[in-house]
Coordinates of C-alpha atoms and ligand atoms in Angstrom, one line a residue:
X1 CA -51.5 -51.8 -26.8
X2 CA -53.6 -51.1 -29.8
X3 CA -56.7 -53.0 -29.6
X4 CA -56.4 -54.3 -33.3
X5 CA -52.6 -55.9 -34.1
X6 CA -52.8 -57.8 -37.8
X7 CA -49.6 -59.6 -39.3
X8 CA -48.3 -60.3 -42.4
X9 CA -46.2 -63.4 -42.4
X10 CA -44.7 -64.1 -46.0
X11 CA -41.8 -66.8 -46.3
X12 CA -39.5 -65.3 -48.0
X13 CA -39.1 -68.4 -50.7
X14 CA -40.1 -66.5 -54.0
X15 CA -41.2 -63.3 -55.6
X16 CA -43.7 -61.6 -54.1
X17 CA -47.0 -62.7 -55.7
X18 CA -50.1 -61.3 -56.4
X19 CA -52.1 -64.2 -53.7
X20 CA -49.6 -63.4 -51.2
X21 CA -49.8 -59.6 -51.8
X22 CA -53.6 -59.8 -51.6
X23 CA -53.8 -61.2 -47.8
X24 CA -51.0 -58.1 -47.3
X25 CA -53.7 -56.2 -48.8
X26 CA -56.4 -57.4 -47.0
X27 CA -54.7 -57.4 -43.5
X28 CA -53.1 -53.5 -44.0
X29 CA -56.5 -52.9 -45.0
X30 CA -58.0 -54.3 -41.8
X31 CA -55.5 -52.8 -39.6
X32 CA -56.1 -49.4 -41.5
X33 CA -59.8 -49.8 -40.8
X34 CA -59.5 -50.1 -37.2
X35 CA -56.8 -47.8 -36.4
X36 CA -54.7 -50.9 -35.2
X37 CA -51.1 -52.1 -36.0
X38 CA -49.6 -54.0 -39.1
X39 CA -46.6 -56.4 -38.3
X40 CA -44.4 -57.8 -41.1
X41 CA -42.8 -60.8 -39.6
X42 CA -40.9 -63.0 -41.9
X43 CA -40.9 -66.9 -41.7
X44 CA -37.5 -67.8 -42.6
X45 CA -37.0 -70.8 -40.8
X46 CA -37.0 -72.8 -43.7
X47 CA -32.9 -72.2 -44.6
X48 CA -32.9 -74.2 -47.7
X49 CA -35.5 -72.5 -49.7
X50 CA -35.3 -69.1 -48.2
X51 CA -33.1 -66.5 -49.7
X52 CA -32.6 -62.6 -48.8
X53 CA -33.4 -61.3 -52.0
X54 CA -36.6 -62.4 -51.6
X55 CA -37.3 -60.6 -48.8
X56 CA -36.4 -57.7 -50.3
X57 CA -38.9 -58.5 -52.9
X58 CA -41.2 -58.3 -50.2
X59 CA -40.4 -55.0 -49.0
X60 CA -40.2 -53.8 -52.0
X61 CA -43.8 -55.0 -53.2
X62 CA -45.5 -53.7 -50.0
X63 CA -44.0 -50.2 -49.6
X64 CA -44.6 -50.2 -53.8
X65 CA -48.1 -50.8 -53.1
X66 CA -47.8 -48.5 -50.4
X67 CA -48.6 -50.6 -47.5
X68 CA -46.4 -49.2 -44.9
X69 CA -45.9 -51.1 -41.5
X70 CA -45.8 -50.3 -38.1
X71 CA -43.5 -53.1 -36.9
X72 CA -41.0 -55.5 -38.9
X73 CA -37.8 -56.6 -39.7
X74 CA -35.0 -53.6 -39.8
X75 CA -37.7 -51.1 -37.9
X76 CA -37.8 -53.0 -34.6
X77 CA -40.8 -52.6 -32.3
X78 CA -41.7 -53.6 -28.9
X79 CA -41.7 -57.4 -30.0
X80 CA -38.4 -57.4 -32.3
X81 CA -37.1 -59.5 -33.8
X82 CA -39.2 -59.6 -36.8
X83 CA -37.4 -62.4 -38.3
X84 CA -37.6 -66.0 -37.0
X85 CA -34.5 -66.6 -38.3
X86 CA -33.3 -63.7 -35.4
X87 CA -35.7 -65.7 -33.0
X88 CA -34.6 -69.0 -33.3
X89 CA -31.1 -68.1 -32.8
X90 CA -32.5 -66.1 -29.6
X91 CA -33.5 -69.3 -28.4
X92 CA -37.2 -68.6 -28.5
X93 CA -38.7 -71.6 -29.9
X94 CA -36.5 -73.9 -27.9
X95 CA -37.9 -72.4 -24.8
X96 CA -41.5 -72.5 -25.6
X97 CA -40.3 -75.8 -26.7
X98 CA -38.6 -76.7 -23.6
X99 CA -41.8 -75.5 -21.6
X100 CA -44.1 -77.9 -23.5
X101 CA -41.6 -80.6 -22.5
X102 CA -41.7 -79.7 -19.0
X103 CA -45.7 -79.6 -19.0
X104 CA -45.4 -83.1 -20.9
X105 CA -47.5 -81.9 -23.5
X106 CA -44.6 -82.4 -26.0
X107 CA -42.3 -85.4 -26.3
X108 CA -38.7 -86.9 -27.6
X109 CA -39.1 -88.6 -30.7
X110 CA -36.0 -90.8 -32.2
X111 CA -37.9 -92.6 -34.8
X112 CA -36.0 -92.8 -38.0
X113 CA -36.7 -91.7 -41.7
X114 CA -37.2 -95.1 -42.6
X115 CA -39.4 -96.6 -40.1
X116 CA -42.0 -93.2 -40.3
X117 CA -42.0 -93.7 -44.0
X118 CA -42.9 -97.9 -43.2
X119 CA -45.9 -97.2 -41.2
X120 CA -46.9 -94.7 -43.6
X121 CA -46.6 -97.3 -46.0
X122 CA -48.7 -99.9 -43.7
X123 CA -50.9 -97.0 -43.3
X124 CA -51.5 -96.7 -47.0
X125 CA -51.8 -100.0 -48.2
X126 CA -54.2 -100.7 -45.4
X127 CA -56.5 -98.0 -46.4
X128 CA -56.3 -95.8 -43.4
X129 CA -55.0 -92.5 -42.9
X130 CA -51.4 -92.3 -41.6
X131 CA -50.8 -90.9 -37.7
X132 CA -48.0 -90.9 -36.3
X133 CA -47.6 -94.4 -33.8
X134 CA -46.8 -92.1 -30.6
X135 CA -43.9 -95.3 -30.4
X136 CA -41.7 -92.4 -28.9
X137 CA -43.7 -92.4 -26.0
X138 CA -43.1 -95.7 -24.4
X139 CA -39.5 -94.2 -24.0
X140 CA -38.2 -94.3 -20.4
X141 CA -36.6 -91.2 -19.1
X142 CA -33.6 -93.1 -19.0
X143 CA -34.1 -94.5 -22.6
X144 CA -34.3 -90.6 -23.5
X145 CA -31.6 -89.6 -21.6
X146 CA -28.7 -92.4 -23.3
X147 CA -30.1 -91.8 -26.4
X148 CA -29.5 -87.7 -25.8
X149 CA -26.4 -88.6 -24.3
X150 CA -24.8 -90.4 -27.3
X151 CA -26.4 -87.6 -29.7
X152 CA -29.0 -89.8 -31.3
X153 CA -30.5 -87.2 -34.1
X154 CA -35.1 -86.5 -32.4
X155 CA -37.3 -84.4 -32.5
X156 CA -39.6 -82.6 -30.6
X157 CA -42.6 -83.7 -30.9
X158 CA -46.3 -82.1 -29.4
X159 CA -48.6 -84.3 -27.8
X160 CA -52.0 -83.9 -28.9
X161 CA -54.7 -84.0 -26.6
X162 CA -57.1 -86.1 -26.0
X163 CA -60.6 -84.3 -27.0
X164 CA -62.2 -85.3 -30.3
X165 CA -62.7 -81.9 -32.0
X166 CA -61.8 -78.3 -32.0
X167 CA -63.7 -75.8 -33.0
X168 CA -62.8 -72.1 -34.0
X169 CA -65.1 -69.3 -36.0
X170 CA -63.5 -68.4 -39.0
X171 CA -64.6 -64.4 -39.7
X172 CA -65.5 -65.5 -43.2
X173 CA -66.7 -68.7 -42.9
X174 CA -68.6 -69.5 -39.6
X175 CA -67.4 -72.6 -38.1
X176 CA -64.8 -75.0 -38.7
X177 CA -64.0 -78.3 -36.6
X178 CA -61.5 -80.5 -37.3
X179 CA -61.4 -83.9 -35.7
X180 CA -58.1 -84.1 -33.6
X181 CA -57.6 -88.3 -34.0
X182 CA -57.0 -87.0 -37.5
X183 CA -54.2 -85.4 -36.7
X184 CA -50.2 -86.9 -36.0
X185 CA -48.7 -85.5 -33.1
X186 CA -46.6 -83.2 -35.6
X187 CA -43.3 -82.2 -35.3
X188 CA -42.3 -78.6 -33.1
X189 CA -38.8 -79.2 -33.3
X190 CA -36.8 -80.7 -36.6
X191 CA -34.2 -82.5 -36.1
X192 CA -31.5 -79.4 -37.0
X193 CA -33.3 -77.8 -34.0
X194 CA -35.2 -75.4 -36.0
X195 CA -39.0 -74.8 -35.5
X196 CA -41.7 -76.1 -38.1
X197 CA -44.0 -73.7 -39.6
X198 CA -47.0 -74.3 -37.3
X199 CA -44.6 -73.9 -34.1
X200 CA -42.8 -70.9 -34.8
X201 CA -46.2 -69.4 -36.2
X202 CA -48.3 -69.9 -33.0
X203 CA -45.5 -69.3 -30.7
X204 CA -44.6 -66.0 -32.5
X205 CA -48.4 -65.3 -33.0
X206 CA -48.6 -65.2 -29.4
X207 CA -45.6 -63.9 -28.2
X208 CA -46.3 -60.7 -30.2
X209 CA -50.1 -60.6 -29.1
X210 CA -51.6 -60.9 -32.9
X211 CA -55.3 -60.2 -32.5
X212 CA -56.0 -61.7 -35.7
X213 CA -54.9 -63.6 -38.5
X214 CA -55.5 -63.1 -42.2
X215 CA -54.3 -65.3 -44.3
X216 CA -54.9 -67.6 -47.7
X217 CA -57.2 -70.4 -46.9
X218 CA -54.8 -73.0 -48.1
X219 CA -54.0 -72.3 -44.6
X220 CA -57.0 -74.0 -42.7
X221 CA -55.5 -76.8 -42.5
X222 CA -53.1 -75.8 -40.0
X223 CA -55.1 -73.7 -37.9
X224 CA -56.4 -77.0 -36.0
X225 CA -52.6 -77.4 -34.9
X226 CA -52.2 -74.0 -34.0
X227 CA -55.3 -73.5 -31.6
X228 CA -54.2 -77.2 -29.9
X229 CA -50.6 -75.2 -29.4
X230 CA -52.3 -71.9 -28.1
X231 CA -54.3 -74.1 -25.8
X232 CA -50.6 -75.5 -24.9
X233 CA -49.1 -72.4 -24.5
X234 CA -52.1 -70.6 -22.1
X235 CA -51.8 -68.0 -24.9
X236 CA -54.9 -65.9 -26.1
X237 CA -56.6 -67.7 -29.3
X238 CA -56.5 -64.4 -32.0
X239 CA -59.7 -64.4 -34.6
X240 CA -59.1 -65.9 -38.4
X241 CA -60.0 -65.1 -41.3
X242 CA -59.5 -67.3 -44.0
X243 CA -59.1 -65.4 -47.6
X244 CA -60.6 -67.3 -50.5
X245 CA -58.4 -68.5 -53.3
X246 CA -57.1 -66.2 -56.3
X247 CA -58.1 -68.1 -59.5
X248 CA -57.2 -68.2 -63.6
X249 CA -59.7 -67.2 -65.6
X250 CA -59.9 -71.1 -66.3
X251 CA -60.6 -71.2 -62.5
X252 CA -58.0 -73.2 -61.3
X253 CA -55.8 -71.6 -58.8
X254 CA -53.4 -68.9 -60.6
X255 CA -50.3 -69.7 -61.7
X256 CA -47.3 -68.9 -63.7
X257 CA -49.0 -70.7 -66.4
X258 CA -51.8 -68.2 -66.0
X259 CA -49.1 -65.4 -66.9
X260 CA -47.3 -62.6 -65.0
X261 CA -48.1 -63.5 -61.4
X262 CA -45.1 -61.5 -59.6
X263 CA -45.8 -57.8 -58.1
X264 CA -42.4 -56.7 -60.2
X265 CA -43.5 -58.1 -63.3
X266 CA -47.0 -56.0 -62.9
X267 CA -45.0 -52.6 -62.0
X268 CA -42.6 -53.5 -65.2
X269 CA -45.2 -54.2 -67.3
X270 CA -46.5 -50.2 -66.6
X271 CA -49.2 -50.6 -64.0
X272 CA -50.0 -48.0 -61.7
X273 CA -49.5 -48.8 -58.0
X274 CA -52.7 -47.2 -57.0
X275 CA -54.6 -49.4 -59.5
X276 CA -53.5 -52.2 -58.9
X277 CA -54.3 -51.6 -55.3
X278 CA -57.9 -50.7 -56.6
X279 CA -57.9 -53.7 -58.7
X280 CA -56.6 -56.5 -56.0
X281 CA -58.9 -55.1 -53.1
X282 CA -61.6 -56.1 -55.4
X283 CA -60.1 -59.8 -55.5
X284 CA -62.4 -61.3 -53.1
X285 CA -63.9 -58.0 -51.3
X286 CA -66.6 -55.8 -53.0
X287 CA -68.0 -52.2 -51.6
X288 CA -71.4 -52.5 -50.4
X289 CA -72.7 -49.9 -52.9
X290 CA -70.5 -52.3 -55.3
X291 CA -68.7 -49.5 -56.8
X292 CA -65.2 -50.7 -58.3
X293 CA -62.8 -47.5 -59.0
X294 CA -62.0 -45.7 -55.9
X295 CA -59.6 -44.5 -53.6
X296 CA -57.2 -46.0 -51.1
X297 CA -59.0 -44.2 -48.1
X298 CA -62.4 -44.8 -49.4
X299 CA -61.5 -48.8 -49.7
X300 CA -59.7 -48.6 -46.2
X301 CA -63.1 -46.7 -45.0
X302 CA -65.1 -49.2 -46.2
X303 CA -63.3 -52.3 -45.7
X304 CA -64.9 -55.1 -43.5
X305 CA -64.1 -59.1 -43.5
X306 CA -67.6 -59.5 -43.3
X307 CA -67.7 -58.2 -47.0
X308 CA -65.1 -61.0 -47.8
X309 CA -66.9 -63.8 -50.1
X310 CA -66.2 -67.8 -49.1
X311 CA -65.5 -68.2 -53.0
X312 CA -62.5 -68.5 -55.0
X313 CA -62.1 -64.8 -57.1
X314 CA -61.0 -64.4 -60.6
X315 CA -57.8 -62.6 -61.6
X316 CA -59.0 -61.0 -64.6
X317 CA -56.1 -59.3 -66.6
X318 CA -58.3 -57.2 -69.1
X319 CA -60.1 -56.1 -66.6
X320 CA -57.2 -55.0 -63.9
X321 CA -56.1 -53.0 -68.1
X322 CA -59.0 -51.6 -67.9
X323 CA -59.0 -49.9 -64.2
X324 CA -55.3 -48.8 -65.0
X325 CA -56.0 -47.1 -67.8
X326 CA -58.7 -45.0 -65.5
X327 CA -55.8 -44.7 -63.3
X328 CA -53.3 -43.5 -66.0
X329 CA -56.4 -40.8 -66.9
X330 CA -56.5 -39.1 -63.6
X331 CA -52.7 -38.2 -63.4
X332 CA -52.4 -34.5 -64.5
X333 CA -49.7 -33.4 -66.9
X334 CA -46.7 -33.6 -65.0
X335 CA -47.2 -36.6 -62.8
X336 CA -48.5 -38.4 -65.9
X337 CA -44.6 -37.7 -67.4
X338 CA -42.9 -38.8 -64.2
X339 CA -44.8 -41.9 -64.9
X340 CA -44.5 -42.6 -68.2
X341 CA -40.7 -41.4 -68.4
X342 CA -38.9 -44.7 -67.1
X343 CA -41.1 -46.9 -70.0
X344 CA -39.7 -44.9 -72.9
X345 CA -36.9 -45.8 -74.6
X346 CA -33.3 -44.1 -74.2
X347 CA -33.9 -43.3 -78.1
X348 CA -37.0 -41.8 -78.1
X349 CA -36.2 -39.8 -74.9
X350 CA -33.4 -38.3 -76.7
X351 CA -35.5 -38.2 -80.4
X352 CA -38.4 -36.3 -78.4
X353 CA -35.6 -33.8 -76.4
X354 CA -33.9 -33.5 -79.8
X355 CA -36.7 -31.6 -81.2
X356 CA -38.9 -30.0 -78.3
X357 CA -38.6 -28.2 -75.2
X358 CA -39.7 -30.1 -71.6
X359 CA -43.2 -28.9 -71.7
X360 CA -43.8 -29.9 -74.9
X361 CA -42.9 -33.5 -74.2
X362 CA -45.0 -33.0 -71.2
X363 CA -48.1 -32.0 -73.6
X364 CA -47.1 -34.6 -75.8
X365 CA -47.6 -37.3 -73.4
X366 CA -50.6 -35.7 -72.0
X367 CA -52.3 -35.4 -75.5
X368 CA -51.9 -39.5 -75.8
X369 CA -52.9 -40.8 -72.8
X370 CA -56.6 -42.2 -73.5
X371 CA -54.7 -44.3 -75.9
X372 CA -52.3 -45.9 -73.1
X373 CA -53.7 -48.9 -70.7
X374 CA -50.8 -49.6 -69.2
X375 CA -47.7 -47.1 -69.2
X376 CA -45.2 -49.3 -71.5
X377 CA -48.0 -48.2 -74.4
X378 CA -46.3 -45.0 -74.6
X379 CA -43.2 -45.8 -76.7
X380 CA -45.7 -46.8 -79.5
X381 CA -47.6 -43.8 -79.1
X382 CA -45.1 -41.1 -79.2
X383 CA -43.5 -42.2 -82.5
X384 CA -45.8 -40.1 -84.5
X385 CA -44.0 -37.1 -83.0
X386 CA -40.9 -38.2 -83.3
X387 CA -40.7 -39.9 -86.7
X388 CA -38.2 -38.8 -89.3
X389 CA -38.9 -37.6 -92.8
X390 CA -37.4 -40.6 -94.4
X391 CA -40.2 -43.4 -92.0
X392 CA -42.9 -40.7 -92.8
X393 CA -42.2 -40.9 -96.4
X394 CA -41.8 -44.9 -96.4
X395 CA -45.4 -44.8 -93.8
X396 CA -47.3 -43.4 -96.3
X397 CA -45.6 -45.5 -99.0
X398 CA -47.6 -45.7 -102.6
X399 CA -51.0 -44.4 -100.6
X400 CA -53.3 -42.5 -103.5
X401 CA -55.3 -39.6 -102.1
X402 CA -58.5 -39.2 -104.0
X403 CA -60.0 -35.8 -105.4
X404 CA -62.3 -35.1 -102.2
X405 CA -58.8 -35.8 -100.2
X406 CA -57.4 -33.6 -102.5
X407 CA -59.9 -31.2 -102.0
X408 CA -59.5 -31.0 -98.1
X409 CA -56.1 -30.9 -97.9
X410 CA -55.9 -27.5 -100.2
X411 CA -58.6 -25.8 -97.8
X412 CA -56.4 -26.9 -95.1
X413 CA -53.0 -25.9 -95.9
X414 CA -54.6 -22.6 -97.3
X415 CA -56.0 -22.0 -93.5
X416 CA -52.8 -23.1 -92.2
X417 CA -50.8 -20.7 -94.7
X418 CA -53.4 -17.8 -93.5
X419 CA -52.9 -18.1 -89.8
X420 CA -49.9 -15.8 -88.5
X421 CA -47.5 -17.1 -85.5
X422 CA -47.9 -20.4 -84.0
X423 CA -50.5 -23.0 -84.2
X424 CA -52.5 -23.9 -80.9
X425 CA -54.8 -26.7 -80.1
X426 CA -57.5 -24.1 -80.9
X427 CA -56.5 -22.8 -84.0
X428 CA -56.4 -26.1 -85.5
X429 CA -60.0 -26.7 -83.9
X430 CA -61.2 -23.7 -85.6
X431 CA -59.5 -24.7 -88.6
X432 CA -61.3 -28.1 -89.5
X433 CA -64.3 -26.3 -88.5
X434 CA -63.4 -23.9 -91.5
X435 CA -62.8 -27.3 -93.9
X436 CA -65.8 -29.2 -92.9
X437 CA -67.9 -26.2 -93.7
X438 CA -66.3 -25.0 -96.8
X439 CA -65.9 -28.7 -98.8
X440 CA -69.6 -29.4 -97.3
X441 CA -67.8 -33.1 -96.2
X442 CA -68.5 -35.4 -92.7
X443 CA -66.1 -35.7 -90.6
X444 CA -64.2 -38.8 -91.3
X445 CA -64.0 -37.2 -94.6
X446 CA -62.0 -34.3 -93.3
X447 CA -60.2 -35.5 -90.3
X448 CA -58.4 -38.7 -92.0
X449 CA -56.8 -37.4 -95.1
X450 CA -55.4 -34.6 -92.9
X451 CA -54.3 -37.1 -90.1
X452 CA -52.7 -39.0 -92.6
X453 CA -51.1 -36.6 -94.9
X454 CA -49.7 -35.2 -91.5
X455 CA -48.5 -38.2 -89.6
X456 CA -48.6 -40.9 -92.2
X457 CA -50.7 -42.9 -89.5
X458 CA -54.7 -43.7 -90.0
X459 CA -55.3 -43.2 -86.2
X460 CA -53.4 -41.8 -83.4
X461 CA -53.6 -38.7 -81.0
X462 CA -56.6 -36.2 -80.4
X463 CA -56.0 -34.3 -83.8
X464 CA -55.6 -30.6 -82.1
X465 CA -53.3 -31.4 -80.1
X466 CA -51.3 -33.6 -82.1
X467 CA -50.9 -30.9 -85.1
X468 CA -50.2 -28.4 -83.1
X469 CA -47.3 -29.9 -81.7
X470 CA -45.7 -31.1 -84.7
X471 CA -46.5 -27.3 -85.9
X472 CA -47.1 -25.3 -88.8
X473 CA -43.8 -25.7 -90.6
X474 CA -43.9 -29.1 -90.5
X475 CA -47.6 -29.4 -91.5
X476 CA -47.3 -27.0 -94.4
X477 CA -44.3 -29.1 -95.7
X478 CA -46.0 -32.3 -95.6
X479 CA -50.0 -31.5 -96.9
Ligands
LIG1 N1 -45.3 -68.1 -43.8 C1 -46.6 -68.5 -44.1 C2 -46.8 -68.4 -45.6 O1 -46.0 -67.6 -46.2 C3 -47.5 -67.7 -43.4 C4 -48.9 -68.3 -43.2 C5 -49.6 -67.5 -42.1 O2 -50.0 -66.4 -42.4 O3 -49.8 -68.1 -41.0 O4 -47.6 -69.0 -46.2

């Protein structure tokens, strides 16, 4: 067995989002680092709110992120099946159930709705916190037996023992103890016979030998109830590490109102997978020589929990722009295309086709991509090469060039009119050379009445390569 097995254990009751696909993160990364196993297991016990196309949202999101597993739903492995749903109708939890019954360290309950809900009420008004009365237990064993006999609706509940505390070493944030009196003897089985979270999670946990458990740290609170069931169970207690919370930039824990928090809506909206994998490793983690772009094996090199800060980290959107617009940078020519391709529209496709040959749409990308942040950018950005006469005409609308504009232009389509066979990148580099010496002008003298005249845009693509593509013809035609 692999010394390090990590799990990822998503309910499959919503879109995959970005706190949820941070502790995937975090645990592939672990795994990764220490050459050990990464299960998906997915927690669909809850039959109401979970639905099969969010799983696939879940599968989707990781292998888009490119977090590949060894183990999970559909791919088996030596503890299959991945699913609890598949498990429960095994008959899994009802056995480890049935054990805890036998070993009396879990108990019949019949109590009804309405009488839990009036001592939580008596509870409540009298200022103390609500446990569970433990009334089930002054049931005979032929109480229990007529009541199972007739089909009276129970549960299964576990009997929690009698010490005061328990104690475990979270890998992030030392010790934790949580006083047991504190807690209700909570429920294993519901009354439908299907397992509550806690059960299913430690019995599963176990089952598959988990060595350690990553996960958001609004789970803490239901680690106390799953060491008292390892205890239970004689199974071996795995290592936590509780991840801090991902926050707005107002702080409060994101949400929807916060914006786009879904892993599609990120890969819609034009983000580069291996960015946002830079970006969300940084979400609570930093590299000790605090560097921030790098690659996927230099984060899985360098990723330890101990790095992991107790604090809540900020989901910063301009930032995450930023990175992917490094991202989008890197890509050469042709892998910058495949990219870009799906985010432009049907029209433009066919405009840019229309009127140049693959490579050039190829260079034409290429030549705007320190413009683009994220890869939707691009239909704005490709206009210029694809506008007709009639919205270059109305672009540069009633727009008076002055004498000096005057000026440049002539030297420029004179150059232009000089130079024999095509125009490349170069040429037109060695032309404005030619214009800023001859009309003794700066720069933004030169370039903008050209760009303009041209394009009918103010700003827009590195100049040499943007006028060579559109071509001589063209530019003659228009200065
Ligand atoms: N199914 C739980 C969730 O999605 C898993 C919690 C855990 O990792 O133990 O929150």
């Amino acid at each position: 067995m692999a010394s390090v097995r990590v799990r990822f254990a998503p309910s499959p009751t919503g879109n995959l989002h970005l706190g949820t696909l941070r502790t995937a993160l975090f645990s592939w990364l672990y795994a990764r680092h220490h050459q050990g196993v990464f299960v998906l297991r997915i927690e669909d016990t809850d039959l109401q709110r979970s639905e099969s196309h969010y799983e696939t949202s879940i599968f989707e999101g990781l292998s888009w992120l490119g977090l590949d597993i060894e183990e999970g739903p559909d791919l088996g492995g030596a503890y299959a099946p991945y699913r609890q749903s598949e498990r429960a109708a095994l008959g899994l939890y009802q056995a480890a159930a049935d054990q805890l019954l036998e070993k009396k360290l879990a108990y019949y309950c019949f109590c009804t709705t309405e009488e839990l809900a009036a001592d939580r009420a008596l509870a409540e008004s009298e200022g103390r916190p609500y446990v569970y009365s433990r009334k089930a237990l002054e049931l005979s064993e032929a109480d229990i037996a007529a009541k199972l006999a007739t089909g009276e609706p129970y549960v299964i509940r576990f009997k929690m023992p009698a010490h005061e505390t328990v104690t475990f070493q979270d890998v992030i944030r030392g010790d934790i103890s949580f006083e047991l009196g504190l807690i209700s003897d909570f429920v294993l089985l519901k009354s439908d016979g299907t397992p509550s979270y806690n059960f299913a999670c430690a019995v599963d946990d176990a089952a598959m030998e988990i060595t350690h458990v990553i996960r958001g740290e609004d789970h803490i609170s239901n680690t106390p109830k799953q060491l008292v069931l390892y205890e239970a169970l004689g199974a071996k207690v795995p290592l936590f590490a509780h991840l801090p919370m991902i926050l707005g930039p107002d702080k409060s824990k994101l949400s929807k109102r916060h914006g786009a928090t879904s892993v599609t809506e990120y890969r819609e909206a034009g983000y580069l997978s291996d960015a946002l994998f830079n970006y969300m490793a940084l979400l609570g983690w930093s590299s000790p020589d605090a560097r921030e772009i790098m690659t996927r094996e230099e984060i899985m090199a360098l990723f330890t929990l101990e790095r992991v800060s107790k604090s809540g980290a900020v989901f910063d959107v301009v930032k995450l722009k930023w990175m992917n617009g490094q991202y989008i940078r890197k890509l050469d020519k042709s892998a910058l295309w495949d990219a870009v391709k799906p985010f432009i529209s049907e029209a433009a496709l066919e405009a840019l086709s229309a009127r140049y040959s693959p490579d050039v749409c190829k260079d034409i990308v290429f030549s705007v991509r320190d413009n683009l942040d994220v890869l939707t950018d691009i239909e704005q950005y490709v206009q210029v090469y694809i506008d007709s006469l009639a919205s270059y005409k109305e672009k540069l609308g009633s727009i008076q060039f002055s004498e000096s504009d005057r000026q440049v232009l002539a030297l420029f389509l004179e150059h232009l009119r000089a130079l024999p066979g095509a125009l490349s990148p170069a040429d037109v580099d060695r032309i404005l050379e030619l214009v800023l010496e001859q009309s003794g002008f700066g720069k933004g003298k030169v370039f903008k009445p050209i760009r303009l005249a041209c394009t009918g845009y103010p700003s827009g693509p590195h100049l040499p390569e943007l006028l060579s593509i559109l071509g001589k013809e063209l530019l003659i035609e228009r200065c």
